[in-house]
């Protein structure tokens, strides 16, 4: 409650003051944020000495109403005049450095730097252009085929977003997707992908008179948005696609955040006969409890395990363990990142039903993907 929180803040303030000199200044900015002003330092290393004292002091528990409470600190540091010559700039840069220190779990503190400033400027440049990307038709959906290991026929495709900007060139999703999530653009981009991909999958059905299942990866933020299910319903209705022709891929991080809300949404999707897939299994906080608590039907074995499993016995054993577990639980398996025939034959021998990867095809623009379908069907 608030009373215990206030008491903890006072104890933290006392502990911070205990490691400072009389000439230093400590202040609470609000919430759980404190500002320390260290005067007369000649070198960055002197600030690090103080930082290490703070970190050591936080290693001891705080006694709050006869209970031991542990907490930690994330510290951002800016220096005058190297980083700025105004209070506003120095505080802004220290706050930025603290944000990145908090993101990096291996470090408790970070100095602001020219590299960090360049990175932030790059992020802002990407964000500004990304806001206009949909309107300017710079975003495109590519499709990577998913292949049945028994027949080597196309049974599905994963929709993957690509961004070609006239100033930035081809921007990798690993760069712009985190920016989209950070600046609240992911819902608009995600909705565009869902609608475009469902429309394209409707064309495949007309071409082949068969069912090529469409898989779409959904970010945690979009999954939890109030309009997510309405976006799915609208895309299915406009494309004429059945729910059974759609597979929604989610990540382990989404399931970790809270069990109640995701379970409700997953059950809503299941009611629409949409297949539910857990992406990148094994790379995060993998737990059997996910497979027991949530109505998941597909596990995707991450490419990082597939990549060198024929040379790395540890990864090969992990892949075998994932396969055995999924088969016991009657969960379908998809292996991504398959690049060699040796990998394919190994997975096929273990009864992994579906694979995707460069061995068969990279992700392709819509028109080229249709040509690929024709080519495979023609034999």
CSV table of C-alpha atoms in Angstrom, one decimal:
chain,number,residue,atom,x,y,z
A,1,UNK,CA,0.0,0.0,0.0
A,2,UNK,CA,0.9,3.7,-0.1
A,3,UNK,CA,2.1,3.9,3.5
A,4,UNK,CA,4.6,1.2,3.1
A,5,UNK,CA,5.7,2.6,-0.3
A,6,UNK,CA,6.3,6.0,1.3
A,7,UNK,CA,8.3,4.4,4.1
A,8,UNK,CA,10.4,2.6,1.5
A,9,UNK,CA,11.1,5.8,-0.4
A,10,UNK,CA,12.3,7.5,2.8
A,11,UNK,CA,14.7,4.6,3.5
A,12,UNK,CA,16.0,4.8,-0.1
A,13,UNK,CA,16.5,8.5,0.3
A,14,UNK,CA,18.5,7.9,3.5
A,15,UNK,CA,20.6,5.3,1.9
A,16,UNK,CA,21.4,7.5,-1.1
A,17,UNK,CA,22.4,10.4,1.2
A,18,UNK,CA,24.7,8.0,3.1
A,19,UNK,CA,26.9,7.5,0.0
A,20,UNK,CA,27.1,11.2,-1.0
A,21,UNK,CA,29.5,14.0,0.0
A,22,UNK,CA,28.3,17.1,1.8
A,23,UNK,CA,28.8,19.1,-1.4
A,24,UNK,CA,26.5,16.8,-3.4
A,25,UNK,CA,22.8,17.3,-3.8
A,26,UNK,CA,20.0,14.7,-3.7
A,27,UNK,CA,16.4,15.3,-4.6
A,28,UNK,CA,13.3,13.2,-5.4
A,29,UNK,CA,11.8,14.1,-8.7
A,30,UNK,CA,8.6,12.1,-8.2
A,31,UNK,CA,7.4,8.5,-8.0
A,32,UNK,CA,10.5,6.4,-7.5
A,33,UNK,CA,12.9,8.7,-9.4
A,34,UNK,CA,15.7,10.5,-7.7
A,35,UNK,CA,18.2,13.0,-9.0
A,36,UNK,CA,21.8,13.3,-7.7
A,37,UNK,CA,24.0,16.3,-8.5
A,38,UNK,CA,27.7,15.6,-8.0
A,39,UNK,CA,29.8,18.7,-8.2
A,40,UNK,CA,33.5,19.2,-8.8
A,41,UNK,CA,34.2,15.9,-10.5
A,42,UNK,CA,37.1,15.9,-12.9
A,43,UNK,CA,36.6,12.5,-14.5
A,44,UNK,CA,33.8,10.1,-15.4
A,45,UNK,CA,35.4,7.4,-13.3
A,46,UNK,CA,34.7,9.5,-10.2
A,47,UNK,CA,31.0,9.3,-11.0
A,48,UNK,CA,31.3,5.6,-11.4
A,49,UNK,CA,32.8,5.3,-7.9
A,50,UNK,CA,29.6,6.9,-6.5
A,51,UNK,CA,27.4,4.7,-8.7
A,52,UNK,CA,29.1,1.5,-7.5
A,53,UNK,CA,28.5,2.7,-3.9
A,54,UNK,CA,24.8,3.1,-4.6
A,55,UNK,CA,24.5,-0.3,-6.2
A,56,UNK,CA,26.3,-1.9,-3.3
A,57,UNK,CA,24.1,-0.1,-0.8
A,58,UNK,CA,21.0,-1.5,-2.6
A,59,UNK,CA,22.3,-5.1,-2.3
A,60,UNK,CA,21.2,-5.0,1.4
A,61,UNK,CA,17.5,-5.4,2.2
A,62,UNK,CA,15.4,-2.5,3.5
A,63,UNK,CA,13.5,-3.2,6.7
A,64,UNK,CA,9.9,-2.1,6.1
A,65,UNK,CA,7.6,-2.7,9.1
A,66,UNK,CA,9.7,-5.7,10.3
A,67,UNK,CA,9.8,-7.2,6.8
A,68,UNK,CA,12.8,-7.4,4.5
A,69,UNK,CA,12.3,-5.7,1.2
A,70,UNK,CA,14.8,-5.9,-1.7
A,71,UNK,CA,14.9,-3.3,-4.5
A,72,UNK,CA,17.4,-2.3,-7.1
A,73,UNK,CA,18.4,0.9,-9.0
A,74,UNK,CA,18.7,1.8,-12.6
A,75,UNK,CA,21.0,4.8,-13.1
A,76,UNK,CA,21.5,7.1,-16.0
A,77,UNK,CA,24.4,9.6,-16.0
A,78,UNK,CA,25.0,12.8,-18.0
A,79,UNK,CA,28.1,15.1,-17.6
A,80,UNK,CA,28.6,18.8,-18.0
A,81,UNK,CA,29.8,20.2,-20.3
A,82,UNK,CA,30.4,17.1,-22.5
A,83,UNK,CA,26.7,16.2,-22.9
A,84,UNK,CA,25.1,19.6,-22.6
A,85,UNK,CA,25.3,23.0,-21.1
A,86,UNK,CA,21.8,23.4,-19.8
A,87,UNK,CA,19.9,21.8,-16.9
A,88,UNK,CA,17.1,20.7,-19.3
A,89,UNK,CA,19.5,18.9,-21.6
A,90,UNK,CA,21.5,17.2,-18.9
A,91,UNK,CA,18.3,16.0,-17.2
A,92,UNK,CA,16.9,14.8,-20.5
A,93,UNK,CA,20.1,12.9,-21.4
A,94,UNK,CA,20.4,11.3,-17.9
A,95,UNK,CA,16.8,10.2,-18.1
A,96,UNK,CA,17.4,8.7,-21.6
A,97,UNK,CA,20.5,6.9,-20.3
A,98,UNK,CA,18.5,5.6,-17.3
A,99,UNK,CA,15.9,4.2,-19.7
A,100,UNK,CA,18.5,2.2,-21.6
A,101,UNK,CA,20.1,1.0,-18.3
A,102,UNK,CA,16.7,-0.3,-17.3
A,103,UNK,CA,16.3,-2.1,-20.6
A,104,UNK,CA,19.7,-3.8,-20.2
A,105,UNK,CA,19.3,-6.2,-17.4
A,106,UNK,CA,23.0,-7.0,-17.2
A,107,UNK,CA,23.9,-3.4,-16.2
A,108,UNK,CA,22.6,-1.2,-13.5
A,109,UNK,CA,23.9,2.1,-14.9
A,110,UNK,CA,24.7,3.8,-18.2
A,111,UNK,CA,26.4,7.0,-19.3
A,112,UNK,CA,24.8,9.1,-21.9
A,113,UNK,CA,27.1,9.0,-25.0
A,114,UNK,CA,27.3,10.4,-28.5
A,115,UNK,CA,26.5,6.9,-29.8
A,116,UNK,CA,23.4,6.8,-27.7
A,117,UNK,CA,22.4,10.3,-29.0
A,118,UNK,CA,23.0,9.1,-32.6
A,119,UNK,CA,20.9,6.0,-31.9
A,120,UNK,CA,18.0,8.1,-30.5
A,121,UNK,CA,18.2,10.5,-33.5
A,122,UNK,CA,18.0,7.4,-35.8
A,123,UNK,CA,15.0,6.1,-33.9
A,124,UNK,CA,13.2,9.5,-34.2
A,125,UNK,CA,14.0,9.6,-37.9
A,126,UNK,CA,12.5,6.1,-38.4
A,127,UNK,CA,9.5,7.0,-36.3
A,128,UNK,CA,8.8,10.2,-38.3
A,129,UNK,CA,9.0,8.3,-41.6
A,130,UNK,CA,7.1,5.3,-40.3
A,131,UNK,CA,4.1,7.5,-39.5
A,132,UNK,CA,3.7,8.2,-43.2
A,133,UNK,CA,4.7,4.7,-44.5
A,134,UNK,CA,1.2,3.3,-44.8
A,135,UNK,CA,-0.2,6.4,-46.5
A,136,UNK,CA,2.7,6.5,-48.9
A,137,UNK,CA,2.3,2.7,-49.7
A,138,UNK,CA,5.8,1.9,-48.5
A,139,UNK,CA,4.8,-1.1,-46.5
A,140,UNK,CA,4.4,-4.4,-48.2
A,141,UNK,CA,3.5,-7.9,-47.0
A,142,UNK,CA,5.7,-10.7,-48.1
A,143,UNK,CA,4.9,-14.4,-47.8
A,144,UNK,CA,7.2,-17.3,-46.9
A,145,UNK,CA,5.8,-20.8,-47.9
A,146,UNK,CA,5.3,-23.5,-45.3
A,147,UNK,CA,5.9,-26.9,-46.6
A,148,UNK,CA,4.4,-30.3,-45.7
A,149,UNK,CA,7.4,-32.6,-45.0
A,150,UNK,CA,5.6,-35.7,-46.3
A,151,UNK,CA,4.3,-34.3,-49.6
A,152,UNK,CA,6.6,-31.3,-50.0
A,153,UNK,CA,3.6,-29.3,-51.1
A,154,UNK,CA,2.6,-25.8,-49.8
A,155,UNK,CA,0.2,-26.0,-46.9
A,156,UNK,CA,0.6,-22.5,-45.6
A,157,UNK,CA,2.4,-19.2,-45.6
A,158,UNK,CA,3.7,-16.8,-43.0
A,159,UNK,CA,2.9,-13.1,-43.6
A,160,UNK,CA,6.0,-10.9,-43.0
A,161,UNK,CA,6.0,-7.1,-43.2
A,162,UNK,CA,8.6,-5.3,-45.2
A,163,UNK,CA,9.3,-1.5,-45.4
A,164,UNK,CA,11.1,0.2,-48.4
A,165,UNK,CA,11.7,3.9,-47.8
A,166,UNK,CA,13.2,6.2,-50.4
A,167,UNK,CA,15.6,7.8,-47.8
A,168,UNK,CA,16.3,4.8,-45.5
A,169,UNK,CA,16.2,2.1,-48.1
A,170,UNK,CA,15.0,-1.4,-47.1
A,171,UNK,CA,14.5,-1.2,-43.3
A,172,UNK,CA,14.6,-4.6,-41.5
A,173,UNK,CA,11.6,-5.5,-39.3
A,174,UNK,CA,14.1,-5.9,-36.4
A,175,UNK,CA,14.7,-2.2,-36.6
A,176,UNK,CA,11.3,-0.7,-37.3
A,177,UNK,CA,8.9,-3.0,-35.4
A,178,UNK,CA,10.4,-2.1,-32.0
A,179,UNK,CA,10.1,1.6,-33.0
A,180,UNK,CA,6.5,1.0,-34.0
A,181,UNK,CA,5.8,-0.6,-30.6
A,182,UNK,CA,7.6,2.1,-28.7
A,183,UNK,CA,5.8,5.0,-30.4
A,184,UNK,CA,2.3,3.4,-30.6
A,185,UNK,CA,2.2,2.7,-34.3
A,186,UNK,CA,2.1,-1.1,-34.1
A,187,UNK,CA,-1.7,-1.3,-34.0
A,188,UNK,CA,-2.1,0.6,-37.3
A,189,UNK,CA,0.7,-1.4,-39.0
A,190,UNK,CA,-0.6,-4.7,-37.6
A,191,UNK,CA,-4.2,-4.0,-38.8
A,192,UNK,CA,-2.8,-3.2,-42.3
A,193,UNK,CA,-0.9,-6.6,-42.3
A,194,UNK,CA,-4.0,-8.6,-41.2
A,195,UNK,CA,-6.3,-7.0,-43.8
A,196,UNK,CA,-3.8,-7.2,-46.7
A,197,UNK,CA,-2.7,-10.7,-45.9
A,198,UNK,CA,-6.3,-12.1,-45.6
A,199,UNK,CA,-7.2,-10.5,-48.9
A,200,UNK,CA,-4.2,-12.1,-50.5
A,201,UNK,CA,-5.0,-15.5,-49.0
A,202,UNK,CA,-8.5,-15.3,-50.5
A,203,UNK,CA,-6.8,-15.1,-53.9
A,204,UNK,CA,-4.8,-18.3,-53.2
A,205,UNK,CA,-8.0,-20.2,-52.6
A,206,UNK,CA,-9.4,-19.0,-55.9
A,207,UNK,CA,-6.2,-19.9,-57.7
A,208,UNK,CA,-5.7,-23.4,-56.2
A,209,UNK,CA,-9.2,-24.4,-55.1
A,210,UNK,CA,-7.5,-25.6,-51.9
A,211,UNK,CA,-6.7,-24.3,-48.5
A,212,UNK,CA,-3.3,-22.6,-48.0
A,213,UNK,CA,-3.4,-21.5,-44.4
A,214,UNK,CA,-2.2,-18.0,-43.6
A,215,UNK,CA,-0.1,-17.4,-40.5
A,216,UNK,CA,0.2,-13.9,-39.0
A,217,UNK,CA,2.5,-12.9,-36.1
A,218,UNK,CA,0.7,-10.6,-33.6
A,219,UNK,CA,2.6,-8.3,-31.3
A,220,UNK,CA,1.6,-8.2,-27.6
A,221,UNK,CA,0.5,-4.6,-27.9
A,222,UNK,CA,-1.9,-5.3,-30.8
A,223,UNK,CA,-3.1,-8.5,-29.2
A,224,UNK,CA,-4.3,-6.6,-26.2
A,225,UNK,CA,-5.8,-3.6,-28.1
A,226,UNK,CA,-9.5,-3.2,-27.8
A,227,UNK,CA,-10.0,-3.4,-31.5
A,228,UNK,CA,-8.0,-6.6,-32.2
A,229,UNK,CA,-10.9,-9.0,-32.5
A,230,UNK,CA,-12.9,-6.6,-34.6
A,231,UNK,CA,-9.9,-6.2,-37.0
A,232,UNK,CA,-9.8,-10.0,-37.4
A,233,UNK,CA,-13.5,-10.2,-38.0
A,234,UNK,CA,-13.5,-7.4,-40.6
A,235,UNK,CA,-10.5,-8.9,-42.4
A,236,UNK,CA,-12.1,-12.4,-42.6
A,237,UNK,CA,-15.4,-10.9,-43.8
A,238,UNK,CA,-13.9,-8.7,-46.4
A,239,UNK,CA,-11.7,-11.4,-47.8
A,240,UNK,CA,-14.2,-14.2,-47.6
A,241,UNK,CA,-11.7,-16.3,-45.7
A,242,UNK,CA,-12.8,-18.8,-43.2
A,243,UNK,CA,-11.5,-18.7,-39.7
A,244,UNK,CA,-10.0,-22.1,-40.2
A,245,UNK,CA,-7.8,-20.7,-42.9
A,246,UNK,CA,-6.1,-18.3,-40.5
A,247,UNK,CA,-3.3,-19.0,-37.9
A,248,UNK,CA,-2.4,-16.5,-35.3
A,249,UNK,CA,1.1,-16.6,-33.9
A,250,UNK,CA,1.9,-15.2,-30.5
A,251,UNK,CA,5.0,-15.1,-28.4
A,252,UNK,CA,5.9,-16.4,-24.9
A,253,UNK,CA,6.3,-12.9,-23.6
A,254,UNK,CA,2.7,-12.1,-24.3
A,255,UNK,CA,1.6,-15.1,-22.2
A,256,UNK,CA,3.9,-14.2,-19.3
A,257,UNK,CA,2.3,-10.8,-18.7
A,258,UNK,CA,-1.0,-12.1,-17.4
A,259,UNK,CA,-2.9,-15.3,-17.8
A,260,UNK,CA,-6.5,-14.1,-17.5
A,261,UNK,CA,-6.8,-11.6,-20.4
A,262,UNK,CA,-4.8,-13.6,-23.0
A,263,UNK,CA,-6.8,-16.7,-22.2
A,264,UNK,CA,-10.1,-14.9,-22.9
A,265,UNK,CA,-8.8,-13.5,-26.3
A,266,UNK,CA,-7.4,-16.9,-27.3
A,267,UNK,CA,-10.7,-18.6,-26.6
A,268,UNK,CA,-12.5,-16.0,-28.7
A,269,UNK,CA,-10.1,-16.8,-31.6
A,270,UNK,CA,-10.7,-20.5,-31.0
A,271,UNK,CA,-14.4,-19.9,-31.2
A,272,UNK,CA,-13.8,-18.5,-34.7
A,273,UNK,CA,-11.9,-21.8,-35.6
A,274,UNK,CA,-8.6,-19.9,-35.9
A,275,UNK,CA,-5.5,-21.9,-35.3
A,276,UNK,CA,-3.3,-20.7,-32.3
A,277,UNK,CA,0.4,-21.0,-32.6
A,278,UNK,CA,3.3,-20.3,-30.1
A,279,UNK,CA,6.1,-18.6,-32.0
A,280,UNK,CA,9.9,-18.9,-31.2
A,281,UNK,CA,9.3,-21.6,-28.6
A,282,UNK,CA,12.3,-22.3,-26.5
A,283,UNK,CA,14.0,-18.8,-26.8
A,284,UNK,CA,12.2,-17.2,-23.8
A,285,UNK,CA,10.9,-18.4,-20.5
A,286,UNK,CA,9.6,-21.6,-21.9
A,287,UNK,CA,7.2,-23.4,-19.6
A,288,UNK,CA,5.1,-26.5,-19.9
A,289,UNK,CA,2.4,-24.5,-18.0
A,290,UNK,CA,1.8,-22.4,-21.2
A,291,UNK,CA,0.9,-25.6,-23.1
A,292,UNK,CA,-1.4,-26.7,-20.3
A,293,UNK,CA,-3.1,-23.4,-19.5
A,294,UNK,CA,-3.6,-22.0,-23.0
A,295,UNK,CA,-5.4,-23.7,-26.0
A,296,UNK,CA,-2.4,-23.7,-28.3
A,297,UNK,CA,-2.4,-26.0,-31.3
A,298,UNK,CA,1.0,-25.3,-32.9
A,299,UNK,CA,4.6,-24.9,-31.6
A,300,UNK,CA,7.1,-23.2,-33.8
A,301,UNK,CA,10.7,-24.4,-33.2
A,302,UNK,CA,12.9,-21.3,-33.4
A,303,UNK,CA,15.4,-20.9,-36.2
A,304,UNK,CA,18.2,-20.4,-33.7
A,305,UNK,CA,18.0,-24.1,-32.7
A,306,UNK,CA,17.6,-25.3,-36.3
A,307,UNK,CA,20.5,-23.3,-37.7
A,308,UNK,CA,23.4,-25.4,-36.3
A,309,UNK,CA,21.6,-28.4,-34.8
A,310,UNK,CA,23.5,-30.8,-37.1
A,311,UNK,CA,26.8,-29.6,-35.7
A,312,UNK,CA,25.7,-28.5,-32.2
A,313,UNK,CA,24.7,-31.6,-30.2
A,314,UNK,CA,23.1,-29.4,-27.5
A,315,UNK,CA,20.7,-27.7,-29.9
A,316,UNK,CA,20.0,-31.1,-31.6
A,317,UNK,CA,19.0,-32.5,-28.1
A,318,UNK,CA,16.8,-29.4,-27.5
A,319,UNK,CA,15.0,-29.9,-30.8
A,320,UNK,CA,14.5,-33.6,-30.0
A,321,UNK,CA,13.1,-32.7,-26.6
A,322,UNK,CA,10.7,-30.1,-28.0
A,323,UNK,CA,9.5,-32.6,-30.7
A,324,UNK,CA,9.0,-35.3,-28.1
A,325,UNK,CA,7.1,-33.0,-25.8
A,326,UNK,CA,4.8,-31.7,-28.5
A,327,UNK,CA,4.0,-35.1,-29.8
A,328,UNK,CA,3.1,-36.4,-26.3
A,329,UNK,CA,0.8,-33.4,-25.9
A,330,UNK,CA,-0.6,-33.8,-29.5
A,331,UNK,CA,0.6,-30.4,-30.6
A,332,UNK,CA,1.5,-29.8,-34.2
A,333,UNK,CA,5.1,-28.7,-34.9
A,334,UNK,CA,6.5,-26.2,-37.4
A,335,UNK,CA,10.3,-25.7,-37.8
A,336,UNK,CA,11.5,-22.4,-39.2
A,337,UNK,CA,14.9,-21.5,-40.6
A,338,UNK,CA,15.4,-24.8,-42.5
A,339,UNK,CA,18.2,-24.1,-45.0
A,340,UNK,CA,19.8,-27.5,-45.8
A,341,UNK,CA,18.5,-30.9,-47.0
A,342,UNK,CA,20.2,-32.5,-44.0
A,343,UNK,CA,18.1,-30.4,-41.6
A,344,UNK,CA,15.0,-31.2,-43.6
A,345,UNK,CA,15.6,-34.9,-43.5
A,346,UNK,CA,16.3,-34.9,-39.8
A,347,UNK,CA,13.1,-33.1,-39.0
A,348,UNK,CA,11.1,-35.3,-41.4
A,349,UNK,CA,12.5,-38.4,-39.7
A,350,UNK,CA,11.3,-37.0,-36.4
A,351,UNK,CA,7.7,-36.5,-37.8
A,352,UNK,CA,7.8,-32.7,-37.8
A,353,UNK,CA,4.9,-32.0,-40.0
A,354,UNK,CA,5.7,-28.5,-41.5
A,355,UNK,CA,8.9,-26.6,-42.2
A,356,UNK,CA,9.7,-23.2,-43.7
A,357,UNK,CA,13.1,-21.7,-44.7
A,358,UNK,CA,15.4,-20.8,-47.5
A,359,UNK,CA,15.8,-24.4,-48.5
A,360,UNK,CA,12.4,-24.0,-50.2
A,361,UNK,CA,12.0,-20.2,-50.5
A,362,UNK,CA,12.6,-16.9,-48.8
A,363,UNK,CA,9.7,-14.6,-48.1
A,364,UNK,CA,8.3,-13.4,-51.4
A,365,UNK,CA,6.2,-10.4,-52.6
A,366,UNK,CA,2.5,-11.4,-53.3
A,367,UNK,CA,2.9,-11.7,-57.0
A,368,UNK,CA,6.0,-13.8,-56.8
A,369,UNK,CA,4.4,-16.0,-54.2
A,370,UNK,CA,1.5,-16.7,-56.5
A,371,UNK,CA,4.1,-17.7,-59.2
A,372,UNK,CA,5.8,-20.0,-56.6
A,373,UNK,CA,2.5,-21.7,-55.9
A,374,UNK,CA,2.0,-22.3,-59.6
A,375,UNK,CA,5.5,-23.7,-60.0
A,376,UNK,CA,5.1,-26.1,-57.0
A,377,UNK,CA,1.7,-27.3,-58.2
A,378,UNK,CA,3.1,-27.9,-61.7
A,379,UNK,CA,5.8,-30.1,-60.1
